[in-house]
Coordinates of C-alpha atoms and ligand atoms in Angstrom, one line a residue:
M1 CA 66.3 -1.0 -0.2
P2 CA 63.4 0.1 -2.4
R3 CA 62.8 -3.5 -3.4
L4 CA 62.3 -4.4 0.4
K5 CA 60.0 -1.6 0.8
Y6 CA 58.1 -2.7 -2.2
A7 CA 57.8 -6.3 -0.9
S8 CA 56.5 -5.2 2.4
I9 CA 53.9 -2.9 0.9
L10 CA 52.8 -6.0 -1.2
R11 CA 52.7 -8.1 1.9
V12 CA 50.5 -5.5 3.7
L13 CA 48.2 -5.1 0.7
L14 CA 47.9 -9.0 0.4
I15 CA 47.0 -9.2 4.2
L16 CA 44.4 -6.5 3.8
G17 CA 43.0 -8.2 0.8
L18 CA 42.8 -11.5 2.6
F19 CA 41.1 -9.7 5.6
C20 CA 38.5 -8.3 3.2
V21 CA 37.8 -11.6 1.8
W22 CA 37.5 -13.1 5.4
V23 CA 35.1 -10.4 6.4
Q24 CA 33.0 -10.9 3.3
I25 CA 32.9 -14.6 4.0
M26 CA 32.0 -14.0 7.6
L27 CA 29.2 -11.7 6.5
S28 CA 27.7 -14.1 4.1
A29 CA 27.9 -16.8 6.7
T30 CA 26.0 -14.8 9.2
N31 CA 23.6 -13.3 6.8
G32 CA 22.6 -16.4 5.0
A33 CA 22.3 -15.1 1.5
L34 CA 24.2 -12.2 0.0
D35 CA 24.0 -10.9 -3.5
K36 CA 26.9 -10.8 -5.9
D37 CA 27.4 -7.1 -5.8
G38 CA 27.4 -4.5 -3.1
D39 CA 24.8 -2.4 -4.7
N40 CA 22.3 -5.2 -4.6
I41 CA 22.9 -5.9 -1.0
L42 CA 22.3 -2.3 -0.2
A43 CA 19.2 -2.2 -2.3
D44 CA 18.0 -5.3 -0.3
I45 CA 18.6 -3.6 2.9
L46 CA 17.1 -0.4 2.0
Q47 CA 14.1 -2.2 0.5
T48 CA 13.6 -4.5 3.4
N49 CA 13.8 -1.7 5.8
L50 CA 11.6 0.5 3.7
T51 CA 8.9 -2.2 3.8
N52 CA 9.4 -2.8 7.4
N53 CA 9.2 0.8 8.3
E54 CA 6.0 1.2 6.5
E55 CA 3.9 0.0 9.4
P56 CA 0.4 -0.3 7.8
F57 CA -1.2 -1.0 11.2
T58 CA -2.4 1.1 13.9
E59 CA -4.0 -0.7 16.7
E60 CA -6.1 2.2 17.8
L61 CA -8.7 3.6 15.6
M62 CA -7.2 6.9 14.7
N63 CA -9.6 9.6 14.8
S64 CA -8.1 12.6 16.5
N65 CA -9.4 16.1 16.3
E66 CA -6.3 17.6 15.1
T67 CA -7.3 19.1 11.8
S68 CA -5.7 22.5 12.0
E69 CA -7.3 25.9 11.1
Q70 CA -4.8 26.0 8.3
V71 CA -6.0 22.9 6.7
L72 CA -9.7 23.8 7.2
A73 CA -9.1 27.1 5.5
L74 CA -8.4 25.4 2.3
V75 CA -11.3 23.0 2.5
P76 CA -14.6 24.4 0.9
P77 CA -17.0 25.0 3.9
E78 CA -19.6 22.5 2.3
L79 CA -17.1 19.8 2.8
H80 CA -16.2 20.5 6.4
K81 CA -19.0 18.0 7.4
Y82 CA -16.5 15.1 6.4
L83 CA -14.0 16.4 8.8
T84 CA -16.3 16.9 11.7
V85 CA -15.6 14.5 14.5
H86 CA -18.6 13.5 16.3
P87 CA -17.8 13.1 20.0
R88 CA -18.2 9.6 21.2
N89 CA -20.8 9.3 24.0
S90 CA -18.5 9.8 26.9
S91 CA -21.1 9.2 29.5
A92 CA -21.6 5.6 28.2
N93 CA -19.1 3.2 29.9
A94 CA -16.1 1.8 28.1
T95 CA -17.7 -1.5 27.1
E96 CA -20.6 0.3 25.4
R97 CA -18.4 2.7 23.7
Y98 CA -15.7 0.5 22.2
S99 CA -17.4 -2.7 21.6
P100 CA -20.9 -1.8 20.5
K101 CA -21.0 -5.2 18.9
N102 CA -19.5 -8.5 19.6
V103 CA -17.7 -10.7 17.0
S104 CA -20.8 -12.7 16.0
D105 CA -22.8 -9.5 15.6
I106 CA -20.1 -8.0 13.3
L107 CA -19.7 -11.1 11.3
R108 CA -23.4 -11.1 10.8
A109 CA -23.4 -7.5 9.7
V110 CA -20.6 -8.0 7.3
Q111 CA -22.4 -10.9 5.7
R112 CA -25.4 -8.9 5.4
V113 CA -23.7 -5.9 3.8
N114 CA -21.6 -8.2 1.5
G115 CA -24.8 -10.0 0.4
A116 CA -26.8 -6.8 -0.2
Q117 CA -24.1 -5.2 -2.4
T118 CA -25.9 -1.9 -1.9
I119 CA -24.9 0.9 -4.1
Y120 CA -25.6 4.2 -2.3
N121 CA -26.6 7.1 -4.5
E122 CA -27.3 5.1 -7.5
D123 CA -30.6 6.8 -7.9
L124 CA -28.9 10.2 -8.1
F125 CA -26.1 9.4 -10.2
G126 CA -27.3 6.5 -12.4
P127 CA -26.3 2.8 -12.6
V128 CA -22.7 1.5 -13.0
Q129 CA -21.9 1.3 -16.7
N130 CA -19.4 -1.0 -18.3
D131 CA -16.9 1.9 -18.5
T132 CA -17.6 3.5 -15.1
I133 CA -14.2 4.3 -13.4
I134 CA -14.3 2.2 -10.3
I135 CA -12.1 3.6 -7.4
A136 CA -11.4 0.9 -4.8
I137 CA -10.2 2.2 -1.4
Q138 CA -8.6 -0.2 1.1
V139 CA -9.6 0.9 4.6
H140 CA -8.2 -0.2 7.9
T141 CA -8.7 2.1 10.9
R142 CA -7.0 5.5 10.0
L143 CA -10.2 7.5 10.1
T144 CA -8.6 10.9 10.2
Y145 CA -6.7 10.2 6.9
L146 CA -9.8 8.7 5.3
R147 CA -11.7 12.0 6.0
H148 CA -9.1 13.9 4.2
L149 CA -9.1 11.5 1.3
I150 CA -12.9 11.9 0.9
V151 CA -12.5 15.6 0.9
S152 CA -10.0 15.3 -1.8
L153 CA -12.2 13.0 -3.8
A154 CA -15.2 15.3 -3.4
Q155 CA -13.3 18.1 -5.1
A156 CA -12.2 16.0 -8.1
K157 CA -13.7 16.9 -11.4
D158 CA -16.1 14.2 -12.8
I159 CA -16.1 12.3 -9.5
D160 CA -19.8 12.0 -10.0
R161 CA -19.4 9.6 -12.8
T162 CA -17.4 7.1 -10.7
L163 CA -18.2 4.2 -8.3
L164 CA -16.3 4.4 -4.9
I165 CA -15.8 1.0 -3.4
F166 CA -14.7 1.1 0.2
S167 CA -13.2 -2.2 1.1
H168 CA -12.9 -2.6 5.0
D169 CA -11.0 -5.0 7.1
Y170 CA -12.3 -3.4 10.4
Y171 CA -15.9 -2.8 11.1
D172 CA -16.7 0.4 12.9
E173 CA -19.9 2.4 13.1
E174 CA -18.0 5.7 12.9
I175 CA -16.2 4.9 9.7
N176 CA -19.5 3.4 8.3
N177 CA -21.3 6.5 9.1
L178 CA -18.8 8.6 7.5
V179 CA -18.7 6.5 4.3
R180 CA -22.5 6.3 4.1
S181 CA -22.6 10.2 4.3
I182 CA -20.9 10.7 1.0
D183 CA -23.3 12.4 -1.3
F184 CA -21.1 13.4 -4.3
T185 CA -21.1 10.0 -6.2
K186 CA -22.0 6.4 -5.9
V187 CA -20.7 4.5 -3.1
M188 CA -20.4 0.8 -2.1
Q189 CA -18.9 -0.9 0.9
I190 CA -17.4 -4.3 0.9
F191 CA -16.1 -6.0 4.0
Y192 CA -13.1 -8.5 4.0
P193 CA -14.7 -11.4 5.7
Y194 CA -11.6 -13.0 7.1
S195 CA -10.3 -10.2 9.2
V196 CA -8.4 -10.3 12.5
Q197 CA -11.2 -8.4 14.0
T198 CA -13.7 -11.1 13.3
H199 CA -11.3 -14.0 13.9
P200 CA -9.5 -12.9 17.0
L201 CA -8.6 -16.5 18.2
E202 CA -8.5 -18.4 15.0
F203 CA -6.8 -18.4 11.7
P204 CA -6.7 -16.0 9.8
G205 CA -6.4 -14.2 13.2
M206 CA -3.9 -15.4 15.8
D207 CA -4.7 -18.8 17.0
P208 CA -3.6 -19.5 20.6
N209 CA -1.8 -22.6 19.1
D210 CA 0.0 -20.7 16.4
C211 CA 3.8 -20.8 16.8
P212 CA 5.3 -17.7 18.2
R213 CA 7.0 -15.5 15.5
D214 CA 10.5 -16.1 16.8
A215 CA 10.3 -19.7 17.9
K216 CA 13.1 -21.8 16.4
L217 CA 12.2 -24.7 14.3
E218 CA 13.1 -27.4 17.0
Q219 CA 11.2 -25.4 19.7
A220 CA 8.2 -25.1 17.4
L221 CA 8.3 -28.9 16.7
K222 CA 8.4 -29.6 20.4
L223 CA 5.5 -27.3 21.0
K224 CA 3.6 -29.0 18.3
C225 CA 2.2 -25.6 17.4
N226 CA 0.3 -24.9 14.2
N227 CA 2.4 -25.2 11.0
A228 CA 5.6 -25.7 12.9
L229 CA 7.1 -27.1 9.7
H230 CA 6.4 -23.9 7.7
P231 CA 8.2 -20.9 9.0
D232 CA 9.0 -18.2 6.4
L233 CA 12.3 -18.0 4.5
H234 CA 13.9 -16.1 7.4
G235 CA 12.7 -18.7 9.9
H236 CA 9.9 -16.7 11.3
Y237 CA 6.3 -17.7 11.9
R238 CA 3.3 -15.9 10.6
E239 CA 1.9 -12.7 12.2
A240 CA -1.7 -12.3 11.5
K241 CA -1.9 -8.6 11.3
Y242 CA 1.0 -8.5 8.8
A243 CA -0.6 -11.1 6.6
Q244 CA -3.8 -9.4 6.6
T245 CA -3.0 -6.5 4.3
K246 CA -1.9 -8.9 1.5
H247 CA -5.0 -11.0 2.0
H248 CA -7.2 -7.9 2.0
W249 CA -5.7 -6.5 -1.3
W250 CA -6.0 -9.8 -3.1
W251 CA -9.7 -10.4 -1.7
K252 CA -10.8 -6.9 -2.8
A253 CA -9.4 -7.3 -6.3
N254 CA -11.0 -10.7 -6.7
R255 CA -14.3 -9.4 -5.2
I256 CA -14.3 -6.4 -7.5
F257 CA -13.5 -8.1 -10.7
N258 CA -15.0 -11.4 -10.2
Q259 CA -17.7 -11.5 -7.7
L260 CA -19.9 -8.3 -7.6
Q261 CA -23.1 -8.2 -9.6
C262 CA -22.5 -4.7 -10.8
T263 CA -19.2 -5.4 -12.4
A264 CA -20.3 -8.5 -14.4
S265 CA -19.8 -6.6 -17.7
H266 CA -17.4 -4.0 -16.5
T267 CA -14.5 -3.5 -18.7
G268 CA -13.3 0.0 -17.6
M269 CA -10.5 1.1 -15.3
V270 CA -10.3 0.2 -11.6
V271 CA -8.1 2.7 -9.5
F272 CA -6.5 1.2 -6.3
L273 CA -6.3 3.7 -3.5
E274 CA -5.7 3.3 0.3
E275 CA -7.2 5.2 3.2
D276 CA -4.2 7.5 3.6
H277 CA -3.9 8.8 0.1
Y278 CA -5.0 12.2 -1.2
V279 CA -6.0 12.9 -4.8
A280 CA -5.6 16.0 -7.0
E281 CA -8.7 17.5 -8.5
D282 CA -7.7 16.5 -12.1
F283 CA -6.8 12.9 -11.4
I284 CA -9.7 11.6 -13.6
H285 CA -8.7 13.9 -16.5
I286 CA -5.1 12.7 -16.1
L287 CA -6.3 9.2 -16.0
S288 CA -8.1 9.5 -19.4
L289 CA -5.0 11.3 -20.8
L290 CA -2.8 8.4 -19.6
R291 CA -5.3 5.9 -21.2
T292 CA -5.3 7.5 -24.5
T293 CA -1.6 8.0 -24.6
A294 CA -1.2 4.3 -23.6
D295 CA -3.6 3.3 -26.5
K296 CA -1.6 5.4 -28.9
T297 CA 2.0 4.9 -27.9
C298 CA 2.1 1.9 -25.6
P299 CA -0.4 -0.7 -26.1
Q300 CA 1.6 -3.0 -24.0
C301 CA 1.3 -0.8 -20.9
E302 CA -0.9 -2.8 -18.6
I303 CA -0.6 -0.7 -15.6
L304 CA -1.4 3.2 -15.3
C305 CA -0.2 5.0 -12.3
L306 CA -1.2 8.3 -10.8
G307 CA 1.2 8.8 -7.9
T308 CA 4.6 8.6 -6.4
Y309 CA 5.4 8.4 -2.7
L310 CA 6.7 11.7 -1.2
K311 CA 9.5 9.6 -0.1
T312 CA 10.3 9.0 -3.7
Y313 CA 10.8 12.7 -4.2
Q314 CA 13.8 12.1 -2.0
Y315 CA 14.7 9.3 -4.2
H316 CA 17.3 11.2 -6.1
S317 CA 19.1 12.5 -3.1
T318 CA 19.0 9.0 -1.6
S319 CA 20.4 7.4 -4.6
D320 CA 23.1 10.0 -4.8
K321 CA 24.0 9.2 -1.2
R322 CA 24.0 5.6 -2.1
K323 CA 26.5 6.3 -5.0
K324 CA 28.7 8.0 -2.6
H325 CA 28.6 4.9 -0.4
L326 CA 29.9 2.9 -3.4
T327 CA 33.2 4.4 -3.0
L328 CA 33.4 2.9 0.7
N329 CA 34.0 -0.8 1.2
Y330 CA 31.2 -3.0 2.2
I331 CA 31.4 -2.8 5.9
Q332 CA 31.6 1.0 5.7
Q333 CA 28.6 0.9 3.4
V334 CA 26.5 -1.1 5.8
R335 CA 27.5 1.0 8.7
A336 CA 26.7 4.3 6.8
I337 CA 23.4 2.9 5.8
S338 CA 22.4 1.9 9.3
E339 CA 23.8 5.2 10.6
E340 CA 21.5 6.9 8.2
R341 CA 18.6 4.8 9.2
R342 CA 19.4 5.5 12.9
K343 CA 19.4 9.3 12.1
R344 CA 16.2 9.0 10.1
Q345 CA 14.5 7.5 13.0
H346 CA 15.5 10.3 15.3
D347 CA 15.4 13.2 13.0
T348 CA 11.9 14.4 12.9
Q349 CA 12.4 16.6 9.8
T350 CA 13.3 13.9 7.4
W351 CA 9.9 13.2 6.0
N352 CA 9.9 16.8 4.9
Y353 CA 9.7 16.5 1.2
Q354 CA 10.7 18.5 -1.9
V355 CA 8.8 18.6 -5.0
Y356 CA 10.6 19.5 -8.2
P357 CA 8.8 22.5 -9.7
N358 CA 9.3 21.3 -13.2
L359 CA 7.0 18.2 -12.4
Y360 CA 4.0 20.4 -13.0
A361 CA 4.4 22.5 -16.1
N362 CA 2.6 23.3 -19.3
T363 CA 3.5 20.2 -21.2
Q364 CA 3.3 17.5 -18.6
K365 CA 5.4 14.5 -18.9
V366 CA 4.3 10.9 -18.6
E367 CA 6.8 8.2 -18.5
I368 CA 6.7 4.6 -19.7
T369 CA 8.8 2.2 -17.7
P370 CA 9.0 -1.3 -16.2
W371 CA 6.6 -1.5 -13.3
H372 CA 8.2 -1.6 -9.9
S373 CA 6.4 -2.4 -6.7
S374 CA 7.7 0.1 -4.2
M375 CA 7.6 3.0 -6.7
H376 CA 4.4 2.4 -8.5
N377 CA 2.0 0.9 -6.0
M378 CA 0.1 4.0 -5.3
G379 CA -2.8 5.1 -7.5
M380 CA -2.3 2.0 -9.6
V381 CA -4.9 1.4 -12.4
F382 CA -5.7 -1.5 -14.5
N383 CA -8.7 -3.2 -16.1
R384 CA -10.3 -6.7 -16.2
T385 CA -8.1 -7.9 -19.2
V386 CA -5.1 -7.3 -17.0
W387 CA -6.6 -8.8 -14.0
T388 CA -7.4 -12.0 -15.9
N389 CA -3.7 -12.3 -16.9
I390 CA -2.7 -11.7 -13.1
L391 CA -5.3 -14.3 -12.1
E392 CA -3.9 -17.0 -14.4
L393 CA -0.7 -16.7 -12.5
Q394 CA -2.3 -16.5 -9.0
E395 CA 0.2 -19.1 -7.7
Q396 CA 3.0 -16.6 -8.3
F397 CA 1.3 -14.3 -6.0
C398 CA -0.2 -16.6 -3.4
A399 CA 2.7 -19.0 -3.0
Y400 CA 5.4 -16.3 -2.9
D401 CA 7.0 -15.9 0.5
D402 CA 6.4 -12.2 0.9
Y403 CA 3.7 -10.5 2.9
N404 CA 3.7 -7.4 0.7
W405 CA 1.1 -7.5 -2.0
D406 CA 3.2 -5.2 -4.1
Y407 CA 6.3 -7.3 -4.0
S408 CA 4.1 -10.4 -4.7
L409 CA 2.9 -8.6 -7.8
L410 CA 6.4 -7.7 -8.8
H411 CA 7.4 -11.4 -8.5
L412 CA 4.4 -12.4 -10.6
S413 CA 5.4 -9.8 -13.1
Q414 CA 8.9 -11.0 -13.4
N415 CA 7.7 -14.7 -13.9
R416 CA 5.3 -14.5 -16.7
P417 CA 5.9 -17.3 -19.2
G418 CA 6.4 -15.9 -22.6
R419 CA 5.5 -12.4 -21.6
E420 CA 7.4 -9.3 -20.6
K421 CA 7.4 -7.6 -17.2
F422 CA 4.5 -5.3 -16.6
K423 CA 5.0 -1.9 -18.1
V424 CA 3.5 1.1 -16.4
I425 CA 2.6 4.6 -17.8
L426 CA 2.7 7.2 -15.1
C427 CA 2.5 11.0 -14.8
K428 CA 5.6 12.6 -13.5
G429 CA 3.6 15.2 -11.6
P430 CA 1.9 13.0 -9.1
R431 CA -2.0 13.1 -8.9
V432 CA -2.1 10.9 -5.8
F433 CA -0.3 11.5 -2.6
H434 CA 0.5 9.7 0.5
I435 CA -0.5 11.6 3.5
G436 CA -0.3 8.9 6.0
E437 CA 3.6 9.1 6.3
C438 CA 3.6 10.1 9.9
G439 CA 1.4 7.8 11.8
F440 CA 2.0 6.7 15.3
H441 CA 5.7 6.5 15.0
H442 CA 6.1 10.2 14.8
K443 CA 3.5 11.0 17.3
K444 CA 6.0 12.8 19.6
S445 CA 7.6 14.6 16.8
N446 CA 6.0 17.6 15.0
C447 CA 5.0 15.3 12.2
N448 CA 1.3 15.3 12.3
A449 CA -1.4 14.7 9.8
S450 CA -2.3 18.3 9.5
T451 CA 1.2 19.3 8.6
V452 CA 1.5 16.9 5.7
I453 CA -2.0 17.6 4.5
S454 CA -1.4 21.3 4.5
K455 CA 1.8 20.8 2.5
V456 CA -0.2 18.8 -0.1
Q457 CA -2.9 21.3 -0.2
K458 CA -0.2 24.0 -0.7
L459 CA 1.6 22.2 -3.4
L460 CA -1.6 21.7 -5.4
Q461 CA -2.6 25.2 -5.0
D462 CA 0.8 26.3 -6.4
A463 CA 0.3 23.9 -9.2
K464 CA -3.2 24.9 -9.9
S465 CA -2.5 26.6 -13.2
Y466 CA -0.8 23.5 -14.5
L467 CA -3.6 21.1 -13.6
F468 CA -5.9 19.8 -16.3
P469 CA -3.2 19.8 -19.0
A470 CA -4.6 19.5 -22.6
R471 CA -2.0 17.0 -23.5
V472 CA 1.0 15.2 -22.3
T473 CA 4.4 14.2 -23.8
A474 CA 5.6 10.6 -23.1
T475 CA 9.1 9.5 -22.6
I476 CA 10.2 5.9 -22.6
S477 CA 12.6 4.9 -20.0
A478 CA 14.3 1.5 -19.4
G479 CA 14.2 2.3 -15.7
G480 CA 17.1 2.2 -13.2
A481 CA 18.8 -0.7 -11.7
K482 CA 16.1 -0.8 -9.1
H483 CA 13.4 -1.1 -11.6
N484 CA 15.0 -4.0 -13.3
K485 CA 16.5 -5.9 -10.4
K486 CA 15.2 -9.4 -10.4
L487 CA 13.8 -10.4 -7.0
I488 CA 16.0 -13.0 -5.5
K489 CA 14.0 -13.7 -2.4
G490 CA 10.8 -12.5 -0.8
N491 CA 10.6 -10.4 2.4
G492 CA 9.1 -13.4 4.1
G493 CA 6.0 -13.4 6.5
W494 CA 4.2 -15.7 4.2
G495 CA 5.6 -19.1 4.8
D496 CA 2.4 -20.6 6.4
L497 CA 0.6 -22.9 4.1
R498 CA -2.7 -21.7 5.5
D499 CA -2.1 -18.2 4.1
Q500 CA -1.1 -19.5 0.7
E501 CA -4.2 -21.7 0.8
L502 CA -6.6 -19.0 1.8
C503 CA -5.2 -16.7 -0.9
T504 CA -5.8 -19.3 -3.5
N505 CA -9.2 -20.1 -2.0
M506 CA -10.3 -16.5 -2.7
T507 CA -9.9 -16.9 -6.4
R508 CA -12.4 -19.7 -6.5
V509 CA -15.4 -17.7 -5.4
E510 CA -18.0 -17.2 -8.1
R511 CA -20.0 -14.2 -9.0
Q512 CA -22.8 -13.5 -6.6
M513 CA -26.1 -11.9 -7.2
R514 CA -27.3 -9.0 -4.9
K515 CA -29.5 -10.3 -2.1
Y516 CA -32.2 -7.7 -1.6
I517 CA -32.8 -7.2 2.1
Y518 CA -35.9 -5.2 3.3
Y519 CA -35.2 -3.4 6.4
T520 CA -37.9 -2.8 8.9
Ligands
NAG601 C1 15.3 -3.5 9.3 O1 14.7 -2.8 10.2 C2 14.3 -3.6 11.3 C3 13.5 -2.9 12.3 O2 12.8 -1.8 11.7 C4 15.3 -4.3 11.9 O3 14.9 -5.2 12.9 C5 16.2 -5.2 10.9 O4 17.3 -5.7 11.4 C6 16.6 -4.2 9.7 N1 17.1 -5.0 8.7 C7 18.2 -5.0 8.2 C8 18.6 -5.9 7.1 O5 19.0 -4.0 8.6
NAG602 C1 -13.0 19.2 17.4 O1 -12.5 20.6 17.2 C2 -13.5 21.5 16.9 C3 -13.0 22.9 16.7 O2 -11.6 22.9 17.1 C4 -14.6 21.6 18.0 O3 -15.6 22.4 17.7 C5 -15.2 20.2 18.2 O4 -16.1 20.2 19.3 C6 -14.0 19.1 18.6 N1 -14.5 17.8 18.6 C7 -14.4 16.9 19.5 C8 -15.0 15.6 19.4 O5 -13.5 17.2 20.3
NAG603 C1 -25.0 8.4 26.1 O1 -25.0 7.1 26.9 C2 -26.0 7.2 27.8 C3 -25.8 5.9 28.7 O2 -25.7 4.7 27.9 C4 -27.4 7.4 27.4 O3 -28.3 7.4 28.4 C5 -27.4 8.6 26.5 O4 -28.7 8.7 25.8 C6 -26.3 8.6 25.3 N1 -26.3 9.9 24.7 C7 -26.3 10.0 23.4 C8 -26.3 11.3 22.8 O5 -26.3 9.0 22.7
NAG604 C1 -21.0 -0.9 31.5 O1 -22.1 -1.4 30.8 C2 -22.3 -2.8 30.7 C3 -23.4 -3.2 29.6 O2 -24.4 -2.2 29.7 C4 -22.6 -3.3 32.0 O3 -22.8 -4.8 32.0 C5 -21.5 -2.9 33.0 O4 -21.9 -3.2 34.2 C6 -21.2 -1.4 32.9 N1 -20.1 -1.1 33.7 C7 -20.0 0.0 34.4 C8 -18.7 0.2 35.2 O5 -20.9 0.8 34.6
NAG605 C1 -23.6 -10.9 21.0 O1 -24.4 -9.9 21.4 C2 -25.9 -10.1 21.1 C3 -26.7 -9.0 21.6 O2 -26.1 -7.8 21.0 C4 -26.2 -11.4 21.9 O3 -27.6 -11.7 21.6 C5 -25.3 -12.6 21.6 O4 -25.7 -13.6 22.4 C6 -23.9 -12.2 21.8 N1 -23.1 -13.3 21.2 C7 -22.1 -13.6 21.8 C8 -21.3 -14.9 21.2 O5 -21.6 -13.2 22.9
NAG606 C1 -20.7 -1.1 -23.1 O1 -22.0 -1.1 -23.2 C2 -22.6 -0.6 -24.4 C3 -24.1 -0.5 -24.3 O2 -24.5 -1.0 -23.1 C4 -22.1 -1.3 -25.6 O3 -22.5 -0.6 -26.7 C5 -20.6 -1.1 -25.6 O4 -20.1 -1.8 -26.6 C6 -20.0 -1.7 -24.3 N1 -18.6 -1.4 -24.3 C7 -17.7 -2.4 -24.0 C8 -16.3 -2.0 -24.1 O5 -18.1 -3.6 -23.7
NAG607 C1 -7.5 -3.0 -20.8 O1 -6.1 -2.7 -20.7 C2 -5.3 -3.2 -21.7 C3 -3.9 -2.9 -21.3 O2 -3.7 -1.6 -20.9 C4 -5.7 -2.5 -23.1 O3 -4.9 -3.0 -24.0 C5 -7.1 -2.8 -23.2 O4 -7.6 -2.0 -24.4 C6 -8.0 -2.4 -22.0 N1 -9.3 -2.7 -22.2 C7 -10.4 -2.0 -22.3 C8 -11.8 -2.5 -22.7 O5 -10.3 -0.7 -22.3
NAG608 C1 0.0 19.8 14.0 O1 0.7 20.8 13.3 C2 -0.1 21.9 13.2 C3 0.6 22.9 12.1 O2 2.0 22.7 12.3 C4 -0.2 22.6 14.5 O3 -1.0 23.8 14.4 C5 -1.0 21.7 15.3 O4 -1.1 22.1 16.6 C6 -0.2 20.2 15.4 N1 -1.2 19.3 16.1 C7 -0.7 18.4 17.0 C8 -1.6 17.6 17.6 O5 0.5 18.4 17.3
NAG609 C1 -9.7 -23.7 1.2 O1 -10.9 -24.3 0.8 C2 -10.9 -25.6 1.1 C3 -12.2 -26.2 0.3 O2 -13.3 -25.4 0.3 C4 -11.2 -25.9 2.6 O3 -11.3 -27.1 2.9 C5 -10.0 -25.2 3.3 O4 -10.2 -25.1 4.7 C6 -9.8 -23.7 2.8 N1 -8.6 -23.2 3.4 C7 -8.6 -21.9 4.0 C8 -7.2 -21.7 4.6 O5 -9.4 -21.3 4.1

C-alpha cells in the first residue's frame, strides 16, 4: 500500500498548497496592493507602522518640571538657566494664561518677526559668513526637550561660530523667551506662516467644510466637502496637523536657502535638527571630518548625517527577528509582527536601548551608503548646491502622496533623471540623538524625558575619551535591502491638491531683504 499512502500525502500537500494560494489571493484582495515577496510586505508594514507611531504632535505645550536631579547633576550650573521653568502666572485666569494673543495678533507678530529677520547676538559673534554652519531647528511645542537640546548645543565646541535658526510652527511667548535668552551664539527665529495655530478654521488648518478623514468617496461627494475628489491613496482625506510637518520642513528649507537676506551668498553646510534632538559636544568637529572625508573619498556624497535613531540601535535585533519570521508562512509572519507590535505598545521597557561599545573607539568609522529616509533623517546636513538639485525636482516632493518629508525626499532621490540616488556619509558613533522617543504615549510608563536624557548623558560621558577623534576611516557599503528598496507607494496623507499646491507655491517666493523695525 505504499503507493496509496504516497498518493494521499500528495493530495494533502496539493490541498494545502491550494489553500495557501487562496489565502494569498484573499489577502491581496483585502489589502489592495501587495508586493511580490514577503520581506517587502513585512518591510512595508513595519515601515508604515513606524511612521504611524512616530506621533510628532502633542496638543499640549509640553513644559513639565520633570528634570531630575540626576540629569541636572551633569549639566554645568551656568546652563541650568535654560532648564528653569518659570511658573506661569497662576493667579491670572485661564483665558489670560493660555491665549495671551488672539490669532490676528499672532499672525501680525509672525509677519513682523519674519520681516525683521533679526539675528540676535550678531554684535557679539560677528556676521554670518558664506561658510558659517547654519543649524536649522524645527520647533513645535515640546519645550522640555527643546531646553535640553539648547543645553547640549551650549556645550558643543565651536558653537559660537554657527547660526542657530529656530523655525517655529507654534507661537508661544515662553518658547520665544527661551530661544531669545540664548547667549552662546547667533540666533534667529523664523515662523512658518501657514500653521494650524494661525489658520484654525481654514486651509492649511482644518476648514469646517473639509471632508472627514474617514469619509468614503460617495459620502464625500454627497457632502460636497472640499476636495471630495482627492482622497489619498488609502482613500483618506487630509488631516491638517499631519500635513503640517512636511509643509513646515519644506518651507523652512526654502526660507533658509532662498529667502533670507543673510544667506544670499551662503555656500556652507546647513544642519537639520528637531526640537527633541540632543547633540554631542564634538558634533561640529565630526561634521568637518565628514566634510573633508567626503571631499577626498566620496565627492558624490551629497548628504552628511550625524545621527541614528536610538531605535536603530535595535535595528539588528529587529532584523534578526524578521529573518526568523521568514521561516514562517505569510499569515504567521503577519501575526508575529502584529503580536510584536502589540507587545511593544504594552511593554514599557522596549524603548530601552543598547549602544554597541565599538561605535565609539580610537579610529572612528564613517560609512558611505545610499541615503534612506527613516535611517538617515536625523542630523542631516547638506549645502545649497544639493538644495538646488532638490528644488529642480520639487514636483517629486510636493506631488508625492506621503505626508512624511523624509519619505518624500526618498522618493525624489529615487527618481532623479540621469542621476543616482543620494549617497550619505555618516558617522557610526552617533553625534545626534533622539531624546523625544517617549512623549505622551508613554506618560503612564516609566519612560520619561529625564530617563532618556540621562541615558544619553551617561553614554556621552562614557564615550568622552573617544570624542574629537583626529581622523576617521571610511567604509563603503551598498546598504541592506531596506536602503535600496524602491518605494512602491507613499504612506498617503497628501492626496489633497491644496497641499500639493501650497508646497509648490513655497518654492516661488523670492529673496526678501530685512525690514528694519524700530521698536518704541
Ligand atoms: C499600523 O498602526 C496603526 C495604528 O498605530 C494601525 O491602525 C494600522 O492598521 C497599522 N497598519 C498595519 C498595516 O498594520
Ligand atoms: C521646578 O522644580 C524646581 C526644583 O525641583 C523648583 O525649584 C521650581 O520651583 C519648580 N518650578 C515650577 C514651575 O514648578
Ligand atoms: C499675575 O496676574 C495677575 C492678574 O492678572 C496680575 O495682577 C499680576 O501682576 C500677575 N503677576 C505676575 C508676576 O505677572
Ligand atoms: C478672565 O479674564 C478675561 C479677560 O481679562 C475676562 O474677560 C474674564 O471675565 C475673566 N474670567 C474670570 C472667570 O475671571
Ligand atoms: C485681538 O486682540 C486685540 C487686542 O489684544 C484686539 O484689538 C483685536 O480686536 C482682537 N482681534 C480679534 C479678531 O478678536
Ligand atoms: C567666501 O567669501 C570670501 C570673502 O568674503 C571669498 O574670498 C570666498 O571665496 C567665499 N567663498 C565661497 C565658497 O564662496
Ligand atoms: C556642497 O556639497 C557638494 C556635495 O556634497 C560638494 O560637492 C560641494 O563641494 C559643496 N559645496 C561647497 C561650496 O562646499
Ligand atoms: C522620571 O524618571 C526619573 C529617573 O528614573 C525619576 O527620578 C522621576 O521621578 C521620573 N519623573 C516622572 C514625572 O515620572
Ligand atoms: C498658490 O499660489 C496661487 C497664485 O499666487 C494662489 O492663487 C493659490 O491660492 C495658492 N495656493 C495655495 C494652496 O496656497
